CSV table of C-alpha atoms and ligand atoms in Angstrom, one decimal:
chain,number,residue,atom,x,y,z
A,1,MET,CA,87.1,81.4,165.2
A,2,LYS,CA,86.6,84.7,164.2
A,3,ALA,CA,84.3,86.2,162.2
A,4,GLU,CA,88.0,88.0,161.3
A,5,GLN,CA,89.4,85.2,160.8
A,6,ILE,CA,86.9,82.8,159.0
A,7,PHE,CA,86.5,86.6,156.3
A,8,ASP,CA,90.2,87.2,156.9
A,9,ILE,CA,90.9,89.3,153.3
A,10,ALA,CA,93.3,91.3,155.1
A,11,GLY,CA,96.8,91.4,152.0
A,12,GLN,CA,94.9,90.0,149.2
A,13,THR,CA,94.7,91.6,145.8
A,14,ALA,CA,91.1,92.0,144.3
A,15,PHE,CA,90.2,93.2,141.1
A,16,VAL,CA,86.3,94.5,140.0
A,17,THR,CA,85.2,95.1,136.5
A,18,GLY,CA,81.9,97.4,136.7
A,19,ALA,CA,83.6,98.8,139.6
A,20,ALA,CA,81.9,102.4,139.8
A,21,SER,CA,78.7,102.0,140.4
A,22,GLY,CA,76.3,99.8,142.1
A,23,LEU,CA,77.2,96.8,143.0
A,24,GLY,CA,80.4,96.5,141.8
A,25,LEU,CA,81.5,99.3,143.7
A,26,ALA,CA,80.1,97.8,147.0
A,27,MET,CA,82.0,94.6,146.3
A,28,ALA,CA,84.8,97.0,146.0
A,29,GLU,CA,84.6,98.6,148.8
A,30,VAL,CA,84.0,95.6,150.9
A,31,MET,CA,87.3,94.3,149.7
A,32,ALA,CA,89.4,97.6,150.9
A,33,ALA,CA,87.6,98.2,153.8
A,34,ASN,CA,88.5,94.3,154.7
A,35,GLY,CA,92.4,95.0,154.1
A,36,ALA,CA,92.8,94.1,150.6
A,37,ARG,CA,94.0,95.9,147.5
A,38,VAL,CA,92.2,96.7,144.5
A,39,THR,CA,91.7,97.5,141.7
A,40,LEU,CA,88.2,99.4,140.6
A,41,ALA,CA,87.9,98.4,136.8
A,42,ASP,CA,85.6,100.6,134.8
A,43,VAL,CA,84.5,101.9,131.2
A,44,ASP,CA,83.0,105.3,132.8
A,45,ALA,CA,86.9,106.9,133.8
A,46,GLU,CA,84.7,109.9,134.6
A,47,THR,CA,82.8,108.5,137.8
A,48,LEU,CA,85.4,105.4,138.4
A,49,GLU,CA,87.7,108.2,138.5
A,50,ILE,CA,86.0,110.1,141.5
A,51,GLU,CA,84.7,106.9,143.6
A,52,VAL,CA,88.4,105.7,143.3
A,53,ALA,CA,89.5,109.3,144.6
A,54,ARG,CA,86.9,108.6,147.2
A,55,LEU,CA,88.4,105.3,148.7
A,56,ARG,CA,91.6,107.1,149.1
A,57,GLU,CA,90.7,109.8,150.8
A,58,GLY,CA,89.7,106.6,152.5
A,59,GLY,CA,92.6,105.6,153.0
A,60,PHE,CA,91.9,102.3,151.0
A,61,ALA,CA,94.8,100.6,149.1
A,62,VAL,CA,92.6,101.1,145.6
A,63,THR,CA,93.4,101.8,142.3
A,64,GLY,CA,91.9,102.6,139.1
A,65,ALA,CA,91.6,100.9,135.3
A,66,VAL,CA,89.3,102.4,132.6
A,67,VAL,CA,88.7,99.3,131.4
A,68,ASP,CA,85.8,98.2,128.7
A,69,VAL,CA,85.3,94.0,129.1
A,70,ALA,CA,83.7,94.6,126.0
A,71,ASP,CA,87.2,94.2,123.8
A,72,ARG,CA,89.1,90.9,124.9
A,73,ASP,CA,92.4,92.9,124.9
A,74,GLN,CA,91.9,95.7,127.2
A,75,ILE,CA,89.9,93.5,129.3
A,76,HIS,CA,93.6,90.8,129.7
A,77,ARG,CA,96.1,93.6,129.8
A,78,ALA,CA,94.6,95.3,133.3
A,79,ILE,CA,94.0,92.2,134.5
A,80,ASP,CA,97.9,91.3,133.9
A,81,ALA,CA,98.9,94.2,134.6
A,82,ALA,CA,97.2,94.4,137.9
A,83,ALA,CA,98.4,91.2,138.5
A,84,ALA,CA,102.5,92.1,137.7
A,85,ARG,CA,101.7,95.2,139.7
A,86,ASP,CA,101.1,93.5,142.7
A,87,GLY,CA,102.8,90.0,142.5
A,88,ARG,CA,99.4,88.3,142.1
A,89,LEU,CA,96.0,88.5,141.7
A,90,ASP,CA,93.6,86.2,144.1
A,91,ILE,CA,90.1,88.2,143.7
A,92,VAL,CA,88.4,88.6,140.3
A,93,PHE,CA,84.5,89.9,140.7
A,94,ALA,CA,83.5,89.3,136.8
A,95,ASN,CA,80.3,91.9,137.4
A,96,ALA,CA,80.2,94.5,134.6
A,97,GLY,CA,76.7,94.4,133.5
A,98,ILE,CA,73.6,96.0,131.2
A,99,SER,CA,70.7,96.3,131.1
A,100,ALA,CA,68.6,94.7,127.9
A,101,GLY,CA,66.3,96.5,127.7
A,102,PRO,CA,62.3,95.6,128.2
A,103,GLY,CA,61.0,92.5,128.4
A,104,PHE,CA,58.1,90.9,126.4
A,105,LYS,CA,55.4,92.2,128.8
A,106,GLU,CA,56.4,95.9,126.8
A,107,MET,CA,55.5,95.6,122.8
A,108,VAL,CA,59.5,97.4,122.5
A,109,GLY,CA,61.0,93.5,124.2
A,110,ARG,CA,58.9,91.4,122.5
A,111,ILE,CA,60.3,89.0,120.5
A,112,GLU,CA,59.8,90.1,116.7
A,113,ASN,CA,61.3,93.4,118.1
A,114,VAL,CA,64.2,92.6,119.9
A,115,ALA,CA,66.7,94.5,118.0
A,116,ARG,CA,69.8,92.8,116.6
A,117,ASP,CA,72.1,95.6,117.2
A,118,ALA,CA,71.2,95.9,121.3
A,119,TRP,CA,71.5,92.4,121.1
A,120,ASP,CA,75.1,92.0,119.9
A,121,LYS,CA,76.0,95.1,122.4
A,122,VAL,CA,74.4,93.4,125.5
A,123,LEU,CA,76.2,89.3,124.3
A,124,ARG,CA,79.7,91.2,123.8
A,125,ILE,CA,79.5,93.2,127.5
A,126,ASN,CA,77.3,90.8,129.6
A,127,LEU,CA,78.9,87.6,128.7
A,128,THR,CA,81.7,87.3,126.2
A,129,GLY,CA,83.5,90.3,128.9
A,130,VAL,CA,82.2,87.2,131.7
A,131,PHE,CA,83.9,85.3,129.9
A,132,THR,CA,87.0,87.4,128.9
A,133,THR,CA,87.3,88.0,132.2
A,134,ILE,CA,87.1,84.5,133.4
A,135,GLN,CA,89.7,83.5,131.3
A,136,ALA,CA,92.1,86.6,132.1
A,137,ALA,CA,92.1,85.8,135.6
A,138,ALA,CA,92.1,81.8,135.6
A,139,ARG,CA,95.6,82.0,133.7
A,140,HIS,CA,97.4,84.2,136.5
A,141,MET,CA,95.4,82.5,139.2
A,142,LYS,CA,96.4,78.7,137.6
A,143,ALA,CA,100.0,79.6,138.0
A,144,GLN,CA,100.2,80.3,141.5
A,145,GLY,CA,97.5,77.8,142.5
A,146,SER,CA,95.1,79.8,144.4
A,147,GLY,CA,92.5,82.0,143.6
A,148,ARG,CA,88.1,83.0,144.0
A,149,ILE,CA,86.6,84.4,141.1
A,150,ILE,CA,82.8,85.2,141.5
A,151,VAL,CA,80.1,86.7,138.2
A,152,THR,CA,77.6,88.3,138.8
A,153,SER,CA,74.7,86.4,137.2
A,154,SER,CA,70.8,87.4,138.4
A,155,ILE,CA,67.6,85.2,139.3
A,156,ALA,CA,66.3,86.8,135.3
A,157,GLY,CA,69.1,83.5,134.5
A,158,LEU,CA,67.5,81.1,136.6
A,159,ARG,CA,64.5,81.6,135.6
A,160,GLY,CA,62.0,83.2,133.0
A,161,ASP,CA,61.8,87.3,134.0
A,162,PRO,CA,59.1,89.1,131.5
A,163,PRO,CA,60.4,92.3,132.0
A,164,VAL,CA,64.1,92.3,131.4
A,165,GLY,CA,63.7,91.0,128.2
A,166,TYR,CA,65.8,88.5,125.7
A,167,ALA,CA,69.3,89.0,125.6
A,168,TYR,CA,69.5,90.2,129.9
A,169,ALA,CA,68.1,86.3,130.6
A,170,ALA,CA,69.6,84.8,127.8
A,171,THR,CA,73.4,85.9,129.5
A,172,LYS,CA,72.3,85.6,133.2
A,173,ALA,CA,71.7,82.4,132.2
A,174,ALA,CA,75.1,81.7,130.2
A,175,VAL,CA,77.2,82.9,132.9
A,176,ALA,CA,75.9,81.2,135.5
A,177,ASN,CA,76.9,77.8,133.4
A,178,LEU,CA,80.5,79.3,132.6
A,179,VAL,CA,80.5,79.6,136.4
A,180,ARG,CA,80.2,75.5,137.0
A,181,GLN,CA,82.1,74.9,133.9
A,182,ALA,CA,85.3,77.2,135.2
A,183,ALA,CA,85.0,75.7,138.3
A,184,LEU,CA,84.8,72.3,137.8
A,185,GLU,CA,88.2,72.9,135.2
A,186,LEU,CA,90.0,75.8,137.8
A,187,ALA,CA,89.2,72.8,141.0
A,188,PRO,CA,92.2,71.1,140.6
A,189,PHE,CA,94.6,74.4,141.0
A,190,ASN,CA,92.6,75.5,143.9
A,191,VAL,CA,91.0,78.1,141.9
A,192,LEU,CA,87.5,78.6,143.1
A,193,VAL,CA,84.7,80.1,141.0
A,194,ASN,CA,80.8,80.9,141.7
A,195,GLY,CA,78.1,83.2,140.9
A,196,ILE,CA,76.3,85.8,142.6
A,197,ALA,CA,72.6,86.0,141.4
A,198,PRO,CA,70.6,89.2,142.9
A,199,GLY,CA,67.2,90.4,142.8
A,200,PRO,CA,66.7,93.7,142.3
A,201,PHE,CA,69.3,96.5,143.8
A,202,LEU,CA,69.0,100.0,143.1
A,203,THR,CA,71.8,100.6,141.1
A,204,ASN,CA,71.8,102.7,138.2
A,205,ILE,CA,71.1,99.7,135.8
A,206,ALA,CA,69.3,100.7,133.3
A,207,GLY,CA,69.9,104.0,134.3
A,208,GLY,CA,68.3,103.8,137.9
A,209,ARG,CA,64.8,103.6,136.4
A,210,LEU,CA,64.5,101.6,139.4
A,211,ARG,CA,65.1,104.5,141.0
A,212,ARG,CA,63.2,107.3,140.0
A,213,GLU,CA,60.3,105.8,138.2
A,214,PRO,CA,57.6,104.9,141.8
A,215,GLU,CA,55.2,103.1,140.0
A,216,ARG,CA,58.2,100.4,138.2
A,217,HIS,CA,60.1,100.4,141.8
A,218,ALA,CA,56.0,98.9,143.6
A,219,GLU,CA,56.3,97.2,140.0
A,220,PHE,CA,59.1,95.3,140.9
A,221,ALA,CA,58.8,95.2,144.7
A,222,ALA,CA,55.9,93.8,144.9
A,223,ARG,CA,56.9,91.1,143.0
A,224,VAL,CA,60.3,89.9,145.1
A,225,PRO,CA,58.7,87.8,149.1
A,226,LEU,CA,59.7,90.1,151.3
A,227,ARG,CA,58.7,93.3,150.2
A,228,ARG,CA,61.3,95.3,149.2
A,229,LEU,CA,64.0,96.1,147.0
A,230,ALA,CA,68.1,95.9,148.1
A,231,GLN,CA,70.5,98.4,148.5
A,232,PRO,CA,73.7,98.4,147.0
A,233,ASP,CA,75.6,97.4,150.0
A,234,GLU,CA,73.0,94.4,151.2
A,235,ILE,CA,75.7,92.5,149.0
A,236,LYS,CA,78.6,92.7,150.2
A,237,GLY,CA,78.4,90.0,153.2
A,238,LEU,CA,78.1,87.5,150.7
A,239,ALA,CA,80.9,88.5,148.0
A,240,LEU,CA,83.2,88.7,151.5
A,241,LEU,CA,81.9,85.5,152.3
A,242,LEU,CA,83.4,84.3,148.7
A,243,ALA,CA,86.5,85.2,148.4
A,244,SER,CA,87.6,85.2,152.1
A,245,PRO,CA,88.5,81.4,153.9
A,246,ALA,CA,85.0,81.2,155.0
A,247,ALA,CA,84.1,79.9,151.8
A,248,SER,CA,86.8,77.3,150.8
A,249,PHE,CA,84.8,74.0,149.5
A,250,ILE,CA,82.2,76.6,147.8
A,251,THR,CA,82.5,76.1,144.1
A,252,GLY,CA,79.9,75.8,141.3
A,253,ALA,CA,77.4,77.4,142.6
A,254,VAL,CA,75.7,80.0,141.9
A,255,ILE,CA,73.9,81.7,144.8
A,256,PRO,CA,70.9,83.7,144.8
A,257,ILE,CA,70.5,86.9,146.8
A,258,ASP,CA,67.1,87.6,146.3
A,259,GLY,CA,64.6,88.5,148.7
A,260,GLY,CA,63.3,84.8,148.6
A,261,SER,CA,62.1,85.7,145.1
A,262,THR,CA,63.8,82.6,143.2
A,263,ALA,CA,62.1,80.6,147.1
A,264,GLY,CA,58.4,80.2,145.4
B,1,NAD,N1,70.8,96.0,139.9
B,1,NAD,C1,69.8,95.1,140.1
B,1,NAD,O1,69.5,94.9,139.8
B,1,NAD,C2,70.2,93.9,139.7
B,1,NAD,C3,69.8,92.5,139.5
B,1,NAD,C4,71.1,91.4,139.0
B,1,NAD,C5,72.1,91.2,138.4
B,1,NAD,N2,72.6,92.4,138.1
B,1,NAD,C6,73.8,92.4,137.9
B,1,NAD,O2,75.2,93.3,138.6
B,1,NAD,C7,75.9,94.1,137.8
B,1,NAD,C8,76.3,95.4,138.3
B,1,NAD,O3,74.9,96.5,138.0
B,1,NAD,P1,74.4,97.4,139.0
B,1,NAD,O4,73.3,97.2,139.3
B,1,NAD,O5,75.5,97.3,139.9
B,1,NAD,O6,75.0,98.4,137.6
B,1,NAD,P2,75.5,99.8,137.4
B,1,NAD,O7,74.8,100.1,136.5
B,1,NAD,O8,74.2,100.5,138.9
B,1,NAD,O9,76.5,99.5,137.8
B,1,NAD,C9,77.3,98.3,136.7
B,1,NAD,C10,78.4,99.2,136.2
B,1,NAD,O10,79.3,98.6,135.7
B,1,NAD,C11,79.8,99.9,134.5
B,1,NAD,N3,79.8,98.7,132.9
B,1,NAD,C12,78.3,98.5,132.0
B,1,NAD,N4,79.2,98.6,130.9
B,1,NAD,C13,80.7,98.4,131.1
B,1,NAD,C14,81.9,97.8,130.0
B,1,NAD,N5,81.9,97.2,128.7
B,1,NAD,N6,82.9,97.5,130.2
B,1,NAD,C15,83.4,97.5,132.1
B,1,NAD,N7,82.5,98.1,133.1
B,1,NAD,C16,80.7,98.6,132.6
B,1,NAD,C17,79.1,101.4,134.1
B,1,NAD,O11,79.4,101.8,133.8
B,1,NAD,C18,78.6,100.6,135.5
B,1,NAD,O12,79.5,102.2,136.5
B,1,NAD,C19,75.6,93.8,136.3
B,1,NAD,O13,76.5,92.5,135.7
B,1,NAD,C20,73.7,92.6,136.5
B,1,NAD,O14,73.5,92.8,135.2
B,1,NAD,C21,72.1,93.8,138.6
């Protein structure tokens, strides 16, 4: 079988949350570049409009949807609308997420200082937002008897990770287990649910801190066996794999993409 057949997603429909920036934008791009019709969903209306226009100019079949994943009704409405418009829903990336601020290596992130509002906000977006996205996708995919759901966890969800903050580590572990839970329920319906667990990528998370602060960048790079941070484009291969026929027997997996960070 040729690579273009194994990874063929042409004509499928995809919905990506957090798609105006970073990993979500790269996921949307690789779906569109391989012939899928893609809805890019994001809370940042301005950036979303710019990126959707850029992709359309590139000849891709993309639509923007302004959605706050923390709002259950908004995410259900947006996924229902995409499924109704395209007539089906093949691939959903539950990707949107935010940083929780510094972890316990800095005084501000120590356990006694974790602010209630920040904790609640991270849970609403990183956990409830992901659950609601899976829930909304599953309804359509169960009915059609096929589908792929791909959740962005983090290596911070696979082990303790002092710099990332309590709420972030907790939500990323929680969504890794949501992947396994949903994979078991949805397997009989031919709906495959998997997770991606990135190590450090140079995106706009935490205000793009890793890109702007050389010391912080070096500190994170030193913790990676490959001794560098990843570019957003480097998520594309794994995203395409999990969305494509190549992954037909993969479900319930949470796959690190981390330059070896979790190997040791
Ligand atoms: N960059 C990394 O090093 C890294 C590592 C592990 C996991 N992740 C995860 O990858 C995912 C994507 O993050 P990124 O690094 O690309 O960051 P990013 O900030 O570049 O992109 C995140 C996007 O999500 C959007 N978003 C934020 N809150 C939202 C909401 N409530 N509703 C809808 N959209 C919302 C933002 O507007 C932004 O466009 C997140 O879940 C993040 O936790 C990132």
